[in-house]
Coordinates of C-alpha atoms in Angstrom, one line a residue:
M273 CA 15.6 46.1 -63.0
M274 CA 12.1 45.5 -62.1
M275 CA 12.0 42.0 -61.5
T276 CA 14.7 43.9 -58.6
C277 CA 12.3 46.2 -57.7
R278 CA 8.8 43.0 -57.5
Y279 CA 11.4 41.2 -55.5
R280 CA 12.0 44.2 -52.8
M281 CA 8.7 44.8 -53.1
I282 CA 7.2 41.4 -52.0
L283 CA 10.0 41.5 -49.6
A284 CA 8.7 44.6 -47.9
V285 CA 5.4 43.4 -47.6
G286 CA 6.0 40.5 -46.4
F287 CA 8.5 42.1 -43.8
V288 CA 5.3 45.0 -43.2
F289 CA 2.9 41.5 -42.8
I290 CA 4.9 40.0 -40.6
V291 CA 5.7 43.1 -37.7
V292 CA 1.8 43.3 -38.1
L293 CA 0.2 40.6 -38.0
P294 CA 0.7 40.5 -33.7
F295 CA -1.0 43.3 -33.4
V296 CA -3.8 42.1 -35.9
Q297 CA -3.8 38.4 -33.7
K298 CA -3.4 40.5 -30.4
A299 CA -6.4 42.9 -31.2
T300 CA -8.5 40.2 -33.3
K301 CA -8.1 37.0 -32.3
V302 CA -9.0 35.5 -34.8
F303 CA -5.7 33.1 -36.0
P304 CA -6.1 29.7 -32.9
D305 CA -3.3 30.3 -31.1
T306 CA -1.7 27.7 -28.0
S307 CA -2.0 28.7 -24.2
L308 CA 1.4 28.4 -21.9
S309 CA 1.0 26.0 -18.7
G310 CA 2.6 26.5 -15.6
R311 CA 2.0 29.7 -13.3
E312 CA 3.9 32.6 -14.4
K313 CA 4.7 36.3 -12.5
H314 CA 2.0 38.7 -13.0
V315 CA 3.2 41.8 -14.9
P316 CA 1.0 44.7 -14.0
K317 CA 0.4 47.4 -16.9
P318 CA 1.8 50.5 -17.0
E319 CA 1.9 53.5 -14.9
L320 CA 2.8 56.7 -17.1
S321 CA 3.6 60.0 -14.8
L322 CA 6.5 61.8 -15.5
R323 CA 8.2 60.7 -13.1
S324 CA 8.1 57.5 -14.6
L325 CA 8.5 58.7 -18.1
W326 CA 11.9 60.4 -16.9
S327 CA 13.6 57.9 -15.2
G328 CA 12.7 54.8 -17.7
D329 CA 9.9 52.6 -15.6
A330 CA 7.9 53.3 -17.7
A331 CA 9.3 52.0 -20.9
R332 CA 10.5 48.8 -19.0
Q333 CA 7.2 48.6 -17.6
F334 CA 5.7 48.8 -21.5
E335 CA 7.8 46.1 -22.7
A336 CA 7.2 43.2 -20.4
Y337 CA 3.4 44.4 -20.7
F338 CA 3.8 43.9 -24.2
S339 CA 5.7 41.0 -24.5
R340 CA 2.7 38.3 -22.3
K341 CA 0.1 40.4 -24.3
V342 CA 1.7 39.9 -27.7
G343 CA -0.1 37.9 -30.4
F344 CA 1.0 34.6 -31.3
R345 CA 2.6 34.2 -27.7
G346 CA 1.9 31.0 -27.1
T347 CA 3.4 29.4 -30.5
V348 CA 6.6 31.6 -30.3
V349 CA 7.5 30.6 -27.0
K350 CA 6.5 26.9 -27.5
T351 CA 8.7 27.3 -31.1
I352 CA 11.8 28.4 -29.2
N353 CA 11.5 25.8 -26.2
Q354 CA 11.3 23.4 -29.0
L355 CA 15.0 24.1 -30.5
N356 CA 16.0 24.7 -27.0
F357 CA 15.3 21.2 -26.3
S358 CA 15.2 18.9 -29.4
L359 CA 18.6 20.9 -30.8
L360 CA 20.5 21.9 -27.6
G361 CA 19.4 19.5 -25.0
K362 CA 18.7 22.4 -22.7
V363 CA 15.0 23.0 -20.6
T364 CA 13.6 26.8 -21.2
G365 CA 10.2 26.7 -20.8
N366 CA 9.6 24.8 -16.6
M367 CA 7.8 28.3 -15.4
G368 CA 9.7 28.0 -12.6
T369 CA 9.7 24.8 -11.5
P370 CA 13.3 23.1 -12.5
I371 CA 12.9 20.1 -14.5
V372 CA 15.3 17.1 -15.3
P373 CA 15.4 15.6 -18.9
G374 CA 15.8 11.5 -18.0
E375 CA 16.8 9.1 -20.0
N376 CA 14.3 7.3 -22.2
Y377 CA 11.6 10.1 -22.2
W378 CA 11.5 10.4 -18.4
L379 CA 11.2 13.6 -16.4
Y380 CA 11.8 14.7 -13.3
E381 CA 11.8 17.2 -10.8
Y382 CA 14.8 18.9 -9.4
E383 CA 12.9 19.0 -5.8
Y384 CA 13.2 15.5 -5.9
V385 CA 15.7 14.6 -7.7
R386 CA 17.9 17.2 -5.2
H387 CA 16.4 15.4 -1.7
Y388 CA 17.7 11.8 -3.5
T389 CA 21.2 12.6 -3.8
R390 CA 21.4 14.9 -0.8
G391 CA 19.4 13.2 2.3
Y392 CA 17.7 16.0 4.0
G393 CA 17.3 15.1 7.5
L394 CA 15.4 16.2 10.7
N395 CA 17.2 16.6 13.9
D396 CA 16.1 14.8 17.5
E397 CA 13.6 17.6 18.8
A398 CA 11.6 18.5 16.2
R399 CA 11.2 14.7 15.3
G400 CA 10.4 13.9 18.9
E401 CA 7.7 16.9 18.8
F402 CA 6.5 15.3 14.9
V403 CA 6.0 12.0 16.5
S404 CA 4.7 12.4 19.4
G405 CA 2.2 15.2 18.4
L406 CA 0.7 12.9 15.7
K407 CA 0.1 10.1 18.1
R408 CA -1.4 12.3 20.9
L409 CA -4.1 13.6 17.5
Q410 CA -4.4 10.0 16.7
D411 CA -5.7 8.9 20.1
A412 CA -7.5 12.1 21.0
L413 CA -9.6 11.2 17.3
E414 CA -9.5 7.8 18.7
A415 CA -11.5 8.9 21.4
R416 CA -13.6 10.8 19.6
G417 CA -14.1 7.4 16.6
I418 CA -12.4 9.2 14.0
A419 CA -9.9 6.5 12.3
F420 CA -6.4 8.6 11.8
V421 CA -4.1 7.1 9.2
L422 CA -0.5 9.0 8.2
V423 CA -0.5 8.6 4.6
L424 CA 3.8 8.5 3.4
S425 CA 4.2 9.2 -0.6
P426 CA 6.6 8.0 -2.0
S427 CA 10.0 10.1 -4.5
K428 CA 9.7 9.3 -8.4
P429 CA 13.6 9.4 -7.9
E430 CA 13.4 7.1 -4.6
I431 CA 11.4 4.5 -6.7
Y432 CA 12.9 4.9 -10.4
P433 CA 16.2 6.0 -10.4
E434 CA 17.7 4.0 -13.7
H435 CA 16.3 6.7 -15.1
L436 CA 17.9 9.7 -13.8
P437 CA 20.8 11.5 -15.5
E438 CA 24.2 9.8 -15.0
P439 CA 25.4 12.4 -12.3
Y440 CA 22.8 12.2 -10.2
R441 CA 21.8 8.3 -10.8
D442 CA 24.6 7.3 -7.9
R443 CA 24.2 8.8 -4.8
K444 CA 26.6 7.4 -1.6
D445 CA 25.3 5.2 0.1
D446 CA 25.1 6.8 3.7
V447 CA 22.6 9.3 1.7
A448 CA 19.2 7.4 2.5
S449 CA 20.2 6.2 6.0
K450 CA 20.3 9.4 6.7
R451 CA 17.4 11.3 4.8
A452 CA 14.4 12.2 7.3
Y453 CA 11.9 9.3 5.9
S454 CA 14.4 6.2 6.8
V455 CA 15.3 7.7 10.4
T456 CA 11.9 8.6 11.7
L457 CA 9.8 5.7 10.5
P458 CA 11.3 3.5 12.8
E459 CA 9.6 5.7 15.0
L460 CA 6.6 5.8 14.1
S461 CA 6.6 2.6 14.8
A462 CA 7.4 2.6 17.5
A463 CA 5.1 5.2 19.3
G464 CA 2.3 3.0 17.6
V465 CA 1.4 5.9 14.8
N466 CA -0.8 4.5 12.2
V467 CA 1.1 4.5 8.5
F468 CA 0.4 3.9 5.4
D469 CA 4.0 3.3 4.5
V470 CA 3.5 4.2 -0.3
H471 CA 7.1 4.2 -0.9
A472 CA 7.0 0.0 1.1
L473 CA 4.6 -0.3 -1.3
F474 CA 5.6 0.3 -4.8
E475 CA 9.5 -1.1 -4.2
R476 CA 7.3 -4.5 -3.4
L477 CA 5.4 -3.9 -6.0
K478 CA 7.8 -2.4 -9.0
P479 CA 9.3 -5.7 -10.1
T480 CA 6.4 -6.8 -11.3
S481 CA 4.0 -4.1 -11.7
E482 CA 3.0 -1.3 -14.6
L483 CA 4.5 2.0 -14.0
L484 CA 3.8 3.0 -11.5
F485 CA 4.5 6.7 -12.1
A486 CA 4.0 8.0 -15.3
R487 CA 7.4 9.4 -17.6
T488 CA 5.6 12.9 -18.1
G489 CA 4.6 13.4 -14.5
T490 CA 6.2 14.7 -11.1
H491 CA 3.3 12.2 -9.1
W492 CA 2.2 8.7 -8.4
N493 CA 0.4 8.3 -12.0
Y494 CA -3.4 6.7 -11.6
Y495 CA -2.8 3.4 -11.7
G496 CA -0.6 3.5 -9.0
S497 CA -2.4 6.0 -7.0
F498 CA -5.6 3.9 -7.2
L499 CA -2.6 0.8 -6.1
A500 CA -1.8 2.9 -3.4
C501 CA -5.6 3.6 -2.4
R502 CA -6.5 0.9 -2.7
E503 CA -4.6 -0.9 -0.2
M504 CA -5.0 2.0 2.3
L505 CA -8.7 1.4 2.4
Q506 CA -8.1 -2.3 3.3
M507 CA -5.5 -2.4 6.0
L508 CA -8.1 1.1 7.3
K509 CA -11.4 -2.0 6.8
E510 CA -8.9 -4.5 9.2
E511 CA -6.9 -2.5 11.5
Q512 CA -9.4 0.2 12.7
G513 CA -13.3 -0.6 11.5
L514 CA -13.8 1.5 9.1
S515 CA -17.1 0.9 7.3
V516 CA -16.1 1.2 3.8
V517 CA -16.0 -0.6 0.4
V518 CA -12.9 -1.3 -1.3
P519 CA -13.1 -2.4 -4.8
E520 CA -11.4 -5.0 -7.4
L521 CA -8.8 -4.6 -10.0
D522 CA -10.4 -5.9 -13.0
R523 CA -7.6 -4.9 -15.8
V524 CA -5.3 -2.7 -16.9
V525 CA -5.7 -0.8 -20.0
H526 CA -2.9 1.8 -21.3
G527 CA -4.3 5.5 -22.6
Q528 CA -2.8 8.2 -23.0
A529 CA -1.4 10.5 -20.2
I530 CA -4.2 12.8 -18.8
G531 CA -4.3 14.8 -15.8
T532 CA -1.3 14.9 -13.1
D533 CA 0.3 12.7 -15.4
T534 CA 1.4 15.1 -17.5
D535 CA 2.3 17.5 -15.3
L536 CA 6.0 18.2 -16.1
L537 CA 5.8 17.9 -20.0
D538 CA 2.8 20.1 -19.5
L539 CA 6.0 22.9 -18.4
L540 CA 8.0 22.2 -20.6
N541 CA 6.3 23.8 -23.0
L542 CA 6.6 21.8 -25.8
L543 CA 5.2 21.7 -29.4
W544 CA 6.6 17.8 -29.5
F545 CA 7.4 15.7 -27.2
G546 CA 8.6 11.8 -27.9
A547 CA 6.9 9.4 -30.0
P548 CA 2.6 8.3 -28.9
E549 CA 3.9 4.4 -28.5
E550 CA 6.0 5.7 -26.0
M551 CA 4.0 8.2 -23.9
L552 CA 1.1 5.0 -23.1
V553 CA 0.1 4.9 -19.2
P554 CA -1.6 2.2 -17.4
Y555 CA -5.0 3.0 -16.8
P556 CA -6.7 0.8 -13.7
E557 CA -10.3 -0.7 -14.2
I558 CA -12.1 -1.8 -11.4
S559 CA -15.4 -4.0 -10.4
I560 CA -17.3 -2.6 -7.4
E561 CA -21.0 -2.7 -5.6
P562 CA -20.8 0.3 -4.1
A563 CA -22.3 1.4 -0.7
T564 CA -24.8 4.2 -0.1
M565 CA -23.4 7.7 -0.3
T566 CA -25.0 8.1 3.4
S567 CA -23.7 5.0 4.5
R568 CA -20.0 6.4 3.1
P569 CA -17.3 7.7 5.6
N570 CA -16.4 11.4 5.4
V571 CA -13.2 11.9 4.9
L572 CA -10.5 15.1 5.4
V573 CA -7.2 14.9 3.4
V574 CA -4.2 17.4 4.8
G575 CA -1.3 16.9 2.7
D576 CA 0.6 18.0 -0.3
S577 CA 0.2 18.1 -3.9
F578 CA 0.0 14.9 -3.6
S579 CA -3.5 14.2 -1.6
F580 CA -5.1 16.0 -5.2
T581 CA -4.5 12.4 -6.6
L582 CA -5.2 10.4 -3.9
V583 CA -8.8 12.4 -3.5
D584 CA -9.3 11.6 -7.2
S585 CA -8.7 8.2 -6.5
L586 CA -10.8 7.8 -3.0
N587 CA -13.8 9.0 -5.9
F588 CA -12.5 6.9 -8.4
C589 CA -12.8 3.6 -5.9
R590 CA -16.5 5.3 -4.8
S591 CA -15.4 4.5 -1.0
V592 CA -16.0 7.9 -0.1
A593 CA -18.8 11.0 0.8
E594 CA -17.7 14.5 1.8
V595 CA -14.2 15.0 1.4
D596 CA -12.0 18.0 2.4
L597 CA -8.6 19.0 1.0
L598 CA -6.4 21.3 3.2
Y599 CA -3.8 21.8 0.8
Y600 CA -0.2 22.1 2.8
F601 CA -2.5 23.4 5.2
K602 CA -3.5 26.8 3.7
R603 CA -5.8 26.4 0.8
H604 CA -9.2 24.5 1.7
F605 CA -11.0 22.7 -1.0
R606 CA -14.3 21.0 -0.6
Y607 CA -15.7 17.9 -3.2
P608 CA -19.0 18.1 -3.8
S609 CA -21.3 14.1 -2.5
E610 CA -22.0 12.7 -5.5
D611 CA -21.8 8.8 -6.4
V612 CA -19.8 10.2 -9.6
G613 CA -17.4 7.0 -11.1
G614 CA -14.5 8.7 -12.8
Y615 CA -11.7 10.9 -11.6
Y616 CA -12.5 14.6 -10.5
Q617 CA -9.7 16.6 -11.8
I618 CA -11.9 19.2 -11.0
H619 CA -9.1 20.8 -8.1
P620 CA -9.9 24.4 -9.0
E621 CA -13.2 24.7 -8.7
S622 CA -13.3 23.1 -5.7
E623 CA -11.7 26.0 -4.2
L624 CA -12.9 27.3 -1.3
G625 CA -10.1 29.7 -1.0
P626 CA -7.2 30.1 1.9
I627 CA -7.6 29.3 5.4
D628 CA -8.2 31.1 8.1
Y629 CA -6.8 29.4 11.0
E630 CA -9.3 31.7 13.3
A631 CA -12.6 31.1 11.5
L632 CA -11.9 27.5 10.3
D633 CA -15.4 25.2 11.0
W634 CA -13.2 22.3 13.0
N635 CA -16.5 20.7 13.8
R636 CA -17.6 20.6 9.9
V637 CA -13.7 20.0 8.8
M638 CA -12.4 17.3 11.1
L639 CA -15.0 16.4 14.1
E640 CA -17.9 15.1 11.4
K641 CA -15.1 13.2 9.7
D642 CA -15.1 9.3 9.6
L643 CA -11.5 8.9 8.7
V644 CA -8.8 11.3 8.5
I645 CA -5.6 11.0 5.9
L646 CA -2.5 12.9 6.4
E647 CA -0.4 12.0 3.3
I648 CA 2.7 14.1 3.4
N649 CA 5.3 12.9 0.5
E650 CA 8.9 11.5 2.1
I651 CA 10.8 14.7 1.0
M652 CA 8.9 16.7 3.2
L653 CA 8.4 14.9 6.3
Q654 CA 10.6 18.8 7.5
G655 CA 7.9 20.4 7.1
R656 CA 6.1 18.3 10.2
G657 CA 2.6 18.5 9.1
W658 CA 2.5 22.4 7.9
W659 CA 1.2 22.9 11.5
F660 CA -1.7 21.3 11.2
I661 CA -1.2 18.7 14.0
E662 CA -0.7 22.0 16.3
H663 CA -3.7 23.5 15.4
A664 CA -5.7 20.3 15.0
L665 CA -4.9 19.1 18.4
K666 CA -5.6 22.5 19.7
A667 CA -8.9 22.9 18.0
L668 CA -10.2 19.7 20.0
E669 CA -9.1 20.8 23.5
A670 CA -11.2 23.4 23.3
E671 CA -13.9 20.5 21.9
T672 CA -13.0 18.9 25.3
L673 CA -13.2 22.0 27.5
Q674 CA -16.8 22.8 26.0
A675 CA -18.1 19.7 26.3
A676 CA -17.1 19.1 30.4
P677 CA -19.6 20.0 32.5
S678 CA -19.7 22.5 34.4
G679 CA -18.9 22.6 38.0

């Protein structure tokens, strides 16, 4: 009887300890916890009022708020995600970004897979306006001595479809021919738009190259981005006379994934994923005699999320001075004009904030630049540059009118 009471006492104390521990952790943070990756919807503090108490809204608000603030939340969430992933093969920690697990530790973002299997197009009118607008912008910049290039970044499922799950792997033959990328590219070429097609480059490099996408990332990896950046700089130097130093690739080293090479894996919020030897990623080592900062080109980059790694590679190549990035033409980033090797990876610290289209300083952002890069991923051509082309042409027209002699 005494032994039974002792066991009950131990169980009771253990139960109370487990219940109380999250509150202690929340108040003191005495134990280390793990953080969660990705963006979560903001949960405001509950508002207490007679009306909210009567309707039950206060209780629901408190439950949602408390679940976000409770101690050991990160550890608990990752443990649940790990069980679902390892035992049931389910992805439950993607923070609103659907992820498709492929074979051999490959991960894909569902949005890119969806475009791979369905082949979204661009109607004739929209495509015509896009191509003609690009040509007008390119000509207007060229008249001011500013180089321009449209960079078509690649989609991971397009370059590495062989690692997709079976239901997504084989698409119909007519899907590829209907894609916006397939139908727009010949028209861009016919119009004389300066295009750097990274999809075509990666298709050419793939048979003999290191991996150009990390298994655990949705974007080109740093190695692939460097190869694309170097080829683009060489093209701009030869075809548009851009004064720029192009680095040489010394060798490739392999290491654990960093930065955007783990962006999909981070979103899974797991405790463990795969064996380390399976996850090594190629990284370039280069040799270069960098030009002085004052002789390097200033660059405007307008683009989607692939632009962040492109900006990193421009700095890694030590080929540019000041860089402005207009992300989706919605948020403005400006990077320091410093001769520092390596990758920036300081993108949050470089953000100036949302773009105010009426107050945007077009002189600083575009007209004082030596090179304008419009980067669009091949699945995002329907966005037609997120209205940057129209705003830029309007700004150039206004600048021309101001510069015209009166009378």
